[in-house]
Amino acid sequence: MISLPKLRLVFVVILVFLGLALRIKYFDQIGGDHETYKKAVTEFLSGENPYKYTVASFENTELKNGYAYFPTLLYIQSALVKLNGVINLDWPTKHMWKVPVLIADMLIIWLLAIRYYRKDFYFFLVSAAFWLFNPHILARSEYVLYDPLAVLFLLLGMLHVEKKGFLSGVFFAISVSLKSFGVILLPVIFLKSNNKVRWLLGGALVAVLISLPFLNDLKTYLAGTIQVHAERGVQGRPFLTFLSFYGYKYGINFYQTIYSGIYTKLAVILPWLTGIFLYFKKKGASVFQLSLIPVTIYFLLTPVISRTHLLWFIPVILIGLYDTFKENKKLIYSAVATLYIFLYMYLRIWNTGFMIYECSMLSVYPSEKASTRICDKRDEFGFSHCPESLGRCLPHCCIK
């Protein structure tokens, strides 16, 4: 007769094995940014500054967008390319670059196990299954993302924040350097740090170290990593634009396409202010509990949501729900199930993101600019009507 502890371990091993098998099944897939990454790595390894092309690509719409992130992922990919050359493995980058992501996925499960395996085994199973078979990989049948790397380091930063301030700052900065979404929780994490000076020093150290190769052209570096993101319109399928798109006939319009700049700022400022308020209001709350409302506000307001963005805070939300409702397990599992179903359905109906086109009241179509479509009619809600091929229109823009 197998003992209960051994039976649990076997079950977890099978669960992890199935999660690994699911990911390996999609190892041949190539993401839309793959060639962008390859170009940046080639330029970096040849001694060129890849951010020069990045800046040029955002100034010239005829060029494909360049590498527009901090260089941490670039270093990881470049190191793997160099290693591949040294050992003469001839491993395709589409496989090679997924290995760190796969490791990150497994380490996230390991961190959940450390926190819950003995404390609450059934919640560990639920949270591990949620991540291993997350809504994105099941709804989209895709594994071309690098987001789990940033998720891992954000989780590490939050888990260490009340015990090891310097280490937490290091992990948080690495996470932000991979994907900037962790900035949403900056005030909450900083305020919960047991040593705020050390936390700042840890973050500053990472910022300096990753920037060293580009300090000789700081202007281009900052332009390529930060400034190119400053003016972003609606991208992907943000929630308020989604509601406006399908509810405009009923007078529902959040004007996110017109005021995307304002929404972008509010999506950062309001979570910050909310996090600060909650910190002083609920002193005993964990960093994960304090993150729930700021994360919700961010996703509600942001005009930029790509499919993989919906994965960013999953471990944070799961732990936050547990910390908040741990006395009511039915409520926890109901909330987790609701979240999973919602994300899965939202991703399932996501055939394409919204495509925004600049429009005016001129009755000219097409315009001289290839990226511009012109609308000249509006309904009682102020919505323009574009040619059938462009789908419905929101004020001042065509959207489909």
Coordinates of C-alpha atoms in Angstrom, one line a residue:
M1 CA 0.0 0.0 0.0
I2 CA 1.5 3.3 -1.1
S3 CA 1.6 5.9 1.7
L4 CA -0.3 9.2 1.3
P5 CA 3.0 11.3 1.1
K6 CA 4.4 9.1 -1.6
L7 CA 1.1 9.1 -3.5
R8 CA 1.1 12.9 -3.4
L9 CA 4.6 13.0 -4.7
V10 CA 3.8 10.7 -7.6
F11 CA 0.8 12.8 -8.5
V12 CA 2.9 16.0 -8.5
V13 CA 5.6 14.3 -10.7
I14 CA 2.9 13.3 -13.2
L15 CA 1.4 16.8 -13.2
V16 CA 4.8 18.4 -13.8
F17 CA 5.7 15.8 -16.5
L18 CA 2.5 16.6 -18.4
G19 CA 3.1 20.3 -18.1
L20 CA 6.6 19.8 -19.5
A21 CA 5.3 17.5 -22.3
L22 CA 2.8 20.2 -23.3
R23 CA 5.5 22.8 -23.6
I24 CA 7.9 20.6 -25.5
K25 CA 5.1 19.8 -27.9
Y26 CA 5.2 23.5 -29.0
F27 CA 9.0 23.8 -29.1
D28 CA 9.1 24.2 -32.9
Q29 CA 6.9 27.3 -32.8
I30 CA 8.4 30.7 -33.6
G31 CA 7.0 33.9 -32.1
G32 CA 6.4 37.1 -34.0
D33 CA 9.5 38.8 -32.4
H34 CA 11.9 35.9 -33.0
E35 CA 13.6 37.5 -36.0
T36 CA 13.8 40.8 -34.0
Y37 CA 15.6 39.0 -31.2
K38 CA 17.9 37.3 -33.7
K39 CA 18.8 40.5 -35.4
A40 CA 19.5 42.2 -32.0
V41 CA 21.7 39.3 -30.8
T42 CA 23.7 39.3 -34.1
E43 CA 24.3 43.0 -33.8
F44 CA 25.3 42.8 -30.2
L45 CA 27.7 39.9 -30.7
S46 CA 29.3 41.8 -33.6
G47 CA 29.9 44.8 -31.4
E48 CA 27.1 47.0 -32.8
N49 CA 24.5 48.8 -30.7
P50 CA 21.1 47.1 -31.4
Y51 CA 19.2 50.1 -30.0
K52 CA 20.3 52.3 -32.9
Y53 CA 18.1 50.2 -35.2
T54 CA 15.4 50.2 -32.5
V55 CA 15.2 54.0 -32.4
A56 CA 15.3 54.2 -36.2
S57 CA 12.6 51.6 -36.6
F58 CA 10.2 53.6 -34.5
E59 CA 11.0 56.8 -36.4
N60 CA 10.6 55.1 -39.8
T61 CA 7.4 53.1 -40.0
E62 CA 8.7 51.2 -43.1
L63 CA 11.2 49.4 -40.9
K64 CA 10.2 46.4 -38.7
N65 CA 10.3 47.3 -35.0
G66 CA 13.6 46.6 -33.3
Y67 CA 14.5 45.2 -29.9
A68 CA 12.8 47.6 -27.5
Y69 CA 13.5 46.1 -24.0
F70 CA 16.3 46.3 -21.5
P71 CA 19.2 44.1 -22.5
T72 CA 18.8 41.3 -19.9
L73 CA 17.0 39.0 -22.3
L74 CA 19.5 40.0 -25.0
Y75 CA 22.4 38.8 -22.7
I76 CA 20.7 35.5 -22.0
Q77 CA 20.0 34.8 -25.7
S78 CA 23.5 36.0 -26.7
A79 CA 25.1 33.7 -24.1
L80 CA 23.2 30.7 -25.4
V81 CA 24.2 31.5 -29.0
K82 CA 27.9 31.7 -27.9
L83 CA 27.6 28.5 -25.9
N84 CA 26.0 26.8 -28.9
G85 CA 28.9 27.9 -31.0
V86 CA 31.6 26.7 -28.5
I87 CA 30.1 23.2 -28.1
N88 CA 29.3 23.1 -31.8
L89 CA 25.7 21.9 -31.1
D90 CA 24.1 23.6 -34.0
W91 CA 20.9 24.0 -32.0
P92 CA 18.2 26.2 -33.6
T93 CA 17.5 29.4 -31.6
K94 CA 13.7 28.6 -31.6
H95 CA 14.6 25.6 -29.4
M96 CA 17.6 27.0 -27.5
W97 CA 15.9 30.2 -26.3
K98 CA 12.9 28.3 -24.9
V99 CA 15.1 26.4 -22.4
P100 CA 15.4 29.3 -19.9
V101 CA 11.7 29.9 -20.2
L102 CA 11.0 26.2 -19.5
I103 CA 13.3 26.3 -16.5
A104 CA 11.5 29.5 -15.2
D105 CA 8.2 27.7 -15.5
M106 CA 9.5 24.8 -13.4
L107 CA 11.1 27.1 -10.8
I108 CA 7.7 28.9 -10.4
I109 CA 6.2 25.5 -9.5
W110 CA 9.1 24.9 -7.1
L111 CA 8.4 28.2 -5.4
L112 CA 4.7 27.4 -5.0
A113 CA 5.7 24.0 -3.6
I114 CA 8.0 25.6 -1.0
R115 CA 5.2 27.8 0.1
Y116 CA 2.2 25.4 0.0
Y117 CA 3.3 21.7 -0.5
R118 CA 3.3 21.0 3.3
K119 CA 1.1 23.9 4.3
D120 CA -1.9 23.3 2.0
F121 CA -1.2 20.5 -0.5
Y122 CA -4.5 20.8 -2.3
F123 CA -4.0 24.5 -3.0
F124 CA -0.5 23.8 -4.2
L125 CA -2.0 21.3 -6.7
V126 CA -4.6 23.8 -7.9
S127 CA -2.0 26.7 -8.2
A128 CA 0.6 24.4 -9.9
A129 CA -2.0 23.1 -12.3
F130 CA -3.2 26.7 -13.0
W131 CA 0.3 27.6 -14.1
L132 CA 1.4 24.4 -15.8
F133 CA -1.9 24.4 -17.9
N134 CA -2.5 28.1 -17.9
P135 CA -5.3 29.6 -20.0
H136 CA -2.8 30.9 -22.6
I137 CA -1.1 27.7 -23.5
L138 CA -4.5 25.8 -23.6
A139 CA -6.6 28.4 -25.4
R140 CA -3.9 29.5 -27.9
S141 CA -1.8 26.3 -28.2
E142 CA 1.3 28.5 -28.1
Y143 CA 4.7 28.5 -26.3
V144 CA 6.7 31.3 -27.8
L145 CA 6.8 33.6 -24.9
Y146 CA 9.5 34.9 -22.6
D147 CA 7.2 36.3 -19.9
P148 CA 7.7 33.5 -17.4
L149 CA 11.3 34.7 -16.8
A150 CA 10.0 38.1 -15.6
V151 CA 7.2 36.4 -13.6
L152 CA 9.8 34.2 -11.8
F153 CA 12.0 37.1 -10.7
L154 CA 9.0 39.2 -9.7
L155 CA 7.8 36.3 -7.5
L156 CA 11.2 35.9 -6.0
G157 CA 11.4 39.6 -5.3
M158 CA 8.0 39.5 -3.5
L159 CA 8.8 36.4 -1.5
H160 CA 12.0 37.9 -0.1
V161 CA 10.8 41.4 0.4
E162 CA 10.1 41.2 4.1
K163 CA 13.2 39.2 4.9
K164 CA 16.0 40.1 2.6
G165 CA 15.7 43.6 1.2
F166 CA 18.8 43.7 -0.9
L167 CA 18.1 40.4 -2.6
S168 CA 14.5 41.4 -3.1
G169 CA 15.6 44.6 -4.9
V170 CA 18.0 42.6 -7.1
F171 CA 15.2 40.2 -8.1
F172 CA 12.7 42.9 -8.7
A173 CA 15.1 44.9 -10.9
I174 CA 15.9 41.8 -12.9
S175 CA 12.2 41.2 -13.4
V176 CA 11.6 44.8 -14.6
S177 CA 14.6 44.6 -16.9
L178 CA 13.0 41.5 -18.6
K179 CA 9.5 42.9 -18.8
S180 CA 8.5 46.2 -17.2
F181 CA 5.1 45.1 -15.8
G182 CA 6.5 44.7 -12.2
V183 CA 6.6 48.5 -12.1
I184 CA 2.9 48.4 -11.3
L185 CA 3.7 47.0 -7.9
L186 CA 6.7 49.2 -7.2
P187 CA 5.3 51.2 -4.3
V188 CA 3.8 48.1 -2.6
I189 CA 6.9 46.1 -2.8
F190 CA 9.2 49.0 -1.8
L191 CA 7.0 49.9 1.2
K192 CA 6.9 46.2 2.4
S193 CA 10.6 45.9 2.2
N194 CA 12.3 45.2 5.6
N195 CA 15.2 47.4 4.6
K196 CA 14.3 50.1 2.0
V197 CA 17.9 51.4 1.5
R198 CA 19.2 47.9 0.8
W199 CA 16.3 47.3 -1.5
L200 CA 17.1 50.4 -3.5
L201 CA 20.8 49.5 -3.6
G202 CA 20.0 46.0 -4.9
G203 CA 17.9 47.4 -7.7
A204 CA 20.4 50.1 -8.6
L205 CA 23.2 47.6 -8.8
V206 CA 21.3 45.6 -11.3
A207 CA 20.4 48.7 -13.3
V208 CA 24.0 49.7 -13.6
L209 CA 25.4 46.3 -14.4
I210 CA 22.9 45.5 -17.2
S211 CA 23.5 49.0 -18.7
L212 CA 27.3 49.0 -18.7
P213 CA 27.8 48.0 -22.3
F214 CA 25.6 50.8 -23.5
L215 CA 26.7 53.7 -21.3
N216 CA 28.9 55.1 -24.0
D217 CA 25.7 56.0 -25.9
L218 CA 23.2 56.6 -23.1
K219 CA 20.8 58.7 -25.1
T220 CA 20.3 55.9 -27.7
Y221 CA 20.0 53.3 -24.9
L222 CA 17.3 55.2 -23.0
A223 CA 15.5 56.0 -26.3
G224 CA 15.5 52.4 -27.3
T225 CA 14.4 50.9 -24.0
I226 CA 12.1 53.6 -22.5
Q227 CA 11.1 56.4 -24.9
V228 CA 9.8 54.2 -27.7
H229 CA 7.1 53.0 -25.3
A230 CA 6.1 56.5 -24.2
E231 CA 3.4 57.1 -26.9
R232 CA 1.5 53.8 -27.3
G233 CA -2.0 53.6 -28.6
V234 CA -4.4 50.8 -28.2
Q235 CA -2.7 47.5 -28.8
G236 CA -3.9 43.9 -28.4
R237 CA -7.3 43.5 -26.9
P238 CA -7.6 45.8 -23.8
F239 CA -10.7 45.2 -21.7
L240 CA -12.3 48.7 -22.0
T241 CA -11.8 48.8 -25.8
F242 CA -13.3 45.3 -26.0
L243 CA -16.4 46.5 -24.1
S244 CA -16.6 49.6 -26.2
F245 CA -16.3 47.6 -29.4
Y246 CA -19.1 45.2 -28.6
G247 CA -21.2 47.6 -26.6
Y248 CA -21.1 50.8 -28.7
K249 CA -24.7 50.1 -30.0
Y250 CA -25.9 50.4 -26.4
G251 CA -24.0 53.6 -25.8
I252 CA -21.0 52.0 -24.1
N253 CA -17.9 53.9 -25.0
F254 CA -14.8 54.4 -22.8
Y255 CA -13.0 56.4 -25.6
Q256 CA -9.8 54.4 -24.9
T257 CA -8.7 54.8 -28.5
I258 CA -8.9 58.6 -28.3
Y259 CA -7.4 59.0 -24.8
S260 CA -5.0 56.1 -24.8
G261 CA -2.2 58.4 -23.5
I262 CA -4.3 59.3 -20.5
Y263 CA -5.3 55.7 -19.9
T264 CA -1.7 54.7 -20.1
K265 CA -0.8 57.1 -17.3
L266 CA -3.8 56.2 -15.2
A267 CA -3.0 52.5 -15.5
V268 CA 0.2 53.2 -13.6
I269 CA -0.6 56.1 -11.3
L270 CA -3.9 54.7 -9.9
P271 CA -2.4 51.3 -9.0
W272 CA 0.5 53.1 -7.3
L273 CA -1.8 55.4 -5.3
T274 CA -4.1 52.4 -4.4
G275 CA -1.2 50.3 -3.3
I276 CA 0.2 53.1 -1.1
F277 CA -3.3 53.7 0.4
L278 CA -3.8 50.0 1.1
Y279 CA -0.3 49.7 2.7
F280 CA -1.2 52.3 5.4
K281 CA -4.8 51.1 5.7
K282 CA -4.0 47.4 6.1
K283 CA -0.6 47.2 7.9
G284 CA -0.8 43.5 8.5
A285 CA -1.6 42.5 4.9
S286 CA 1.0 40.6 2.9
V287 CA 2.6 42.0 -0.2
F288 CA 0.5 39.7 -2.3
Q289 CA -2.8 40.8 -0.7
L290 CA -1.8 44.5 -1.2
S291 CA -1.2 43.7 -4.9
L292 CA -4.6 42.3 -5.8
I293 CA -6.5 45.6 -6.3
P294 CA -3.6 47.5 -8.0
V295 CA -3.2 44.6 -10.5
T296 CA -7.0 44.6 -11.2
I297 CA -7.0 48.4 -11.8
Y298 CA -4.0 48.1 -14.1
F299 CA -5.6 45.5 -16.3
L300 CA -8.9 47.4 -16.4
L301 CA -7.3 50.6 -17.5
T302 CA -4.3 49.8 -19.7
P303 CA -4.8 50.3 -23.4
V304 CA -2.1 47.7 -24.2
I305 CA -2.9 44.0 -23.5
S306 CA -1.3 41.3 -25.6
R307 CA -2.2 37.6 -25.0
T308 CA 0.8 36.8 -22.9
H309 CA 0.2 39.8 -20.7
L310 CA -2.7 37.9 -19.0
L311 CA 0.0 35.6 -17.5
W312 CA 2.0 38.3 -15.8
F313 CA 0.4 38.3 -12.3
I314 CA -1.1 34.8 -12.1
P315 CA 1.1 33.6 -9.2
V316 CA 0.8 36.9 -7.4
I317 CA -3.0 36.8 -7.7
L318 CA -3.2 33.1 -6.6
I319 CA -1.1 33.7 -3.5
G320 CA -3.0 37.0 -2.8
L321 CA -6.3 35.2 -3.0
Y322 CA -5.0 32.5 -0.6
D323 CA -3.6 35.1 1.9
T324 CA -6.9 37.0 1.8
F325 CA -9.4 34.2 2.0
K326 CA -7.5 31.3 3.6
E327 CA -10.2 30.8 6.2
N328 CA -12.8 30.2 3.4
K329 CA -11.4 27.5 1.1
K330 CA -14.6 27.4 -1.0
L331 CA -14.3 31.1 -1.7
I332 CA -10.6 30.6 -2.7
Y333 CA -11.3 27.8 -5.1
S334 CA -14.4 29.5 -6.5
A335 CA -12.3 32.7 -7.2
V336 CA -9.5 30.7 -8.8
A337 CA -11.9 28.7 -11.0
T338 CA -13.7 32.0 -12.1
L339 CA -10.4 33.6 -12.9
Y340 CA -9.3 30.6 -15.0
I341 CA -12.5 30.4 -16.9
F342 CA -12.6 34.1 -17.6
L343 CA -9.0 34.2 -18.9
Y344 CA -9.5 31.1 -21.0
M345 CA -12.7 32.4 -22.6
Y346 CA -11.2 35.9 -23.2
L347 CA -8.2 34.3 -24.9
R348 CA -10.3 31.8 -26.8
I349 CA -12.4 34.4 -28.6
W350 CA -9.3 36.5 -29.3
N351 CA -8.8 35.8 -33.0
T352 CA -6.9 39.0 -33.6
G353 CA -6.1 42.1 -31.6
F354 CA -7.8 45.4 -32.4
M355 CA -6.2 47.2 -35.3
I356 CA -6.4 50.9 -34.9
Y357 CA -6.3 53.2 -38.0
E358 CA -6.1 57.0 -38.0
C359 CA -9.3 58.5 -39.4
S360 CA -10.7 62.0 -40.2
M361 CA -13.9 63.5 -41.4
L362 CA -12.6 63.7 -45.0
S363 CA -14.5 61.5 -47.5
V364 CA -11.3 60.2 -49.0
Y365 CA -10.4 56.5 -49.1
P366 CA -7.7 55.3 -49.1
S367 CA -5.6 58.2 -48.0
E368 CA -2.1 58.9 -49.1
K369 CA -0.7 57.2 -46.0
A370 CA -0.8 53.5 -46.3
S371 CA -1.5 53.1 -42.6
T372 CA -4.4 55.6 -42.5
R373 CA -8.0 54.8 -43.2
I374 CA -10.6 57.6 -43.6
C375 CA -14.1 57.6 -42.1
D376 CA -16.7 60.2 -43.0
K377 CA -19.9 58.9 -41.3
R378 CA -20.9 58.7 -37.7
D379 CA -23.9 57.2 -35.9
E380 CA -25.8 58.7 -33.0
F381 CA -23.1 57.5 -30.6
G382 CA -20.3 59.3 -32.5
F383 CA -18.9 56.1 -34.0
S384 CA -17.5 56.3 -37.5
H385 CA -18.4 53.6 -40.0
C386 CA -15.6 52.3 -42.2
P387 CA -15.7 50.2 -45.3
E388 CA -17.0 46.7 -44.6
S389 CA -13.5 45.2 -44.8
L390 CA -12.3 47.3 -41.9
G391 CA -15.0 46.3 -39.5
R392 CA -16.5 48.6 -36.9
C393 CA -15.1 52.0 -36.0
L394 CA -14.6 53.9 -32.8
P395 CA -14.4 57.7 -32.7
H396 CA -11.6 58.9 -34.8
C397 CA -10.4 55.5 -35.7
C398 CA -11.3 52.3 -37.5
I399 CA -11.0 49.2 -35.4
K400 CA -11.3 45.5 -36.2

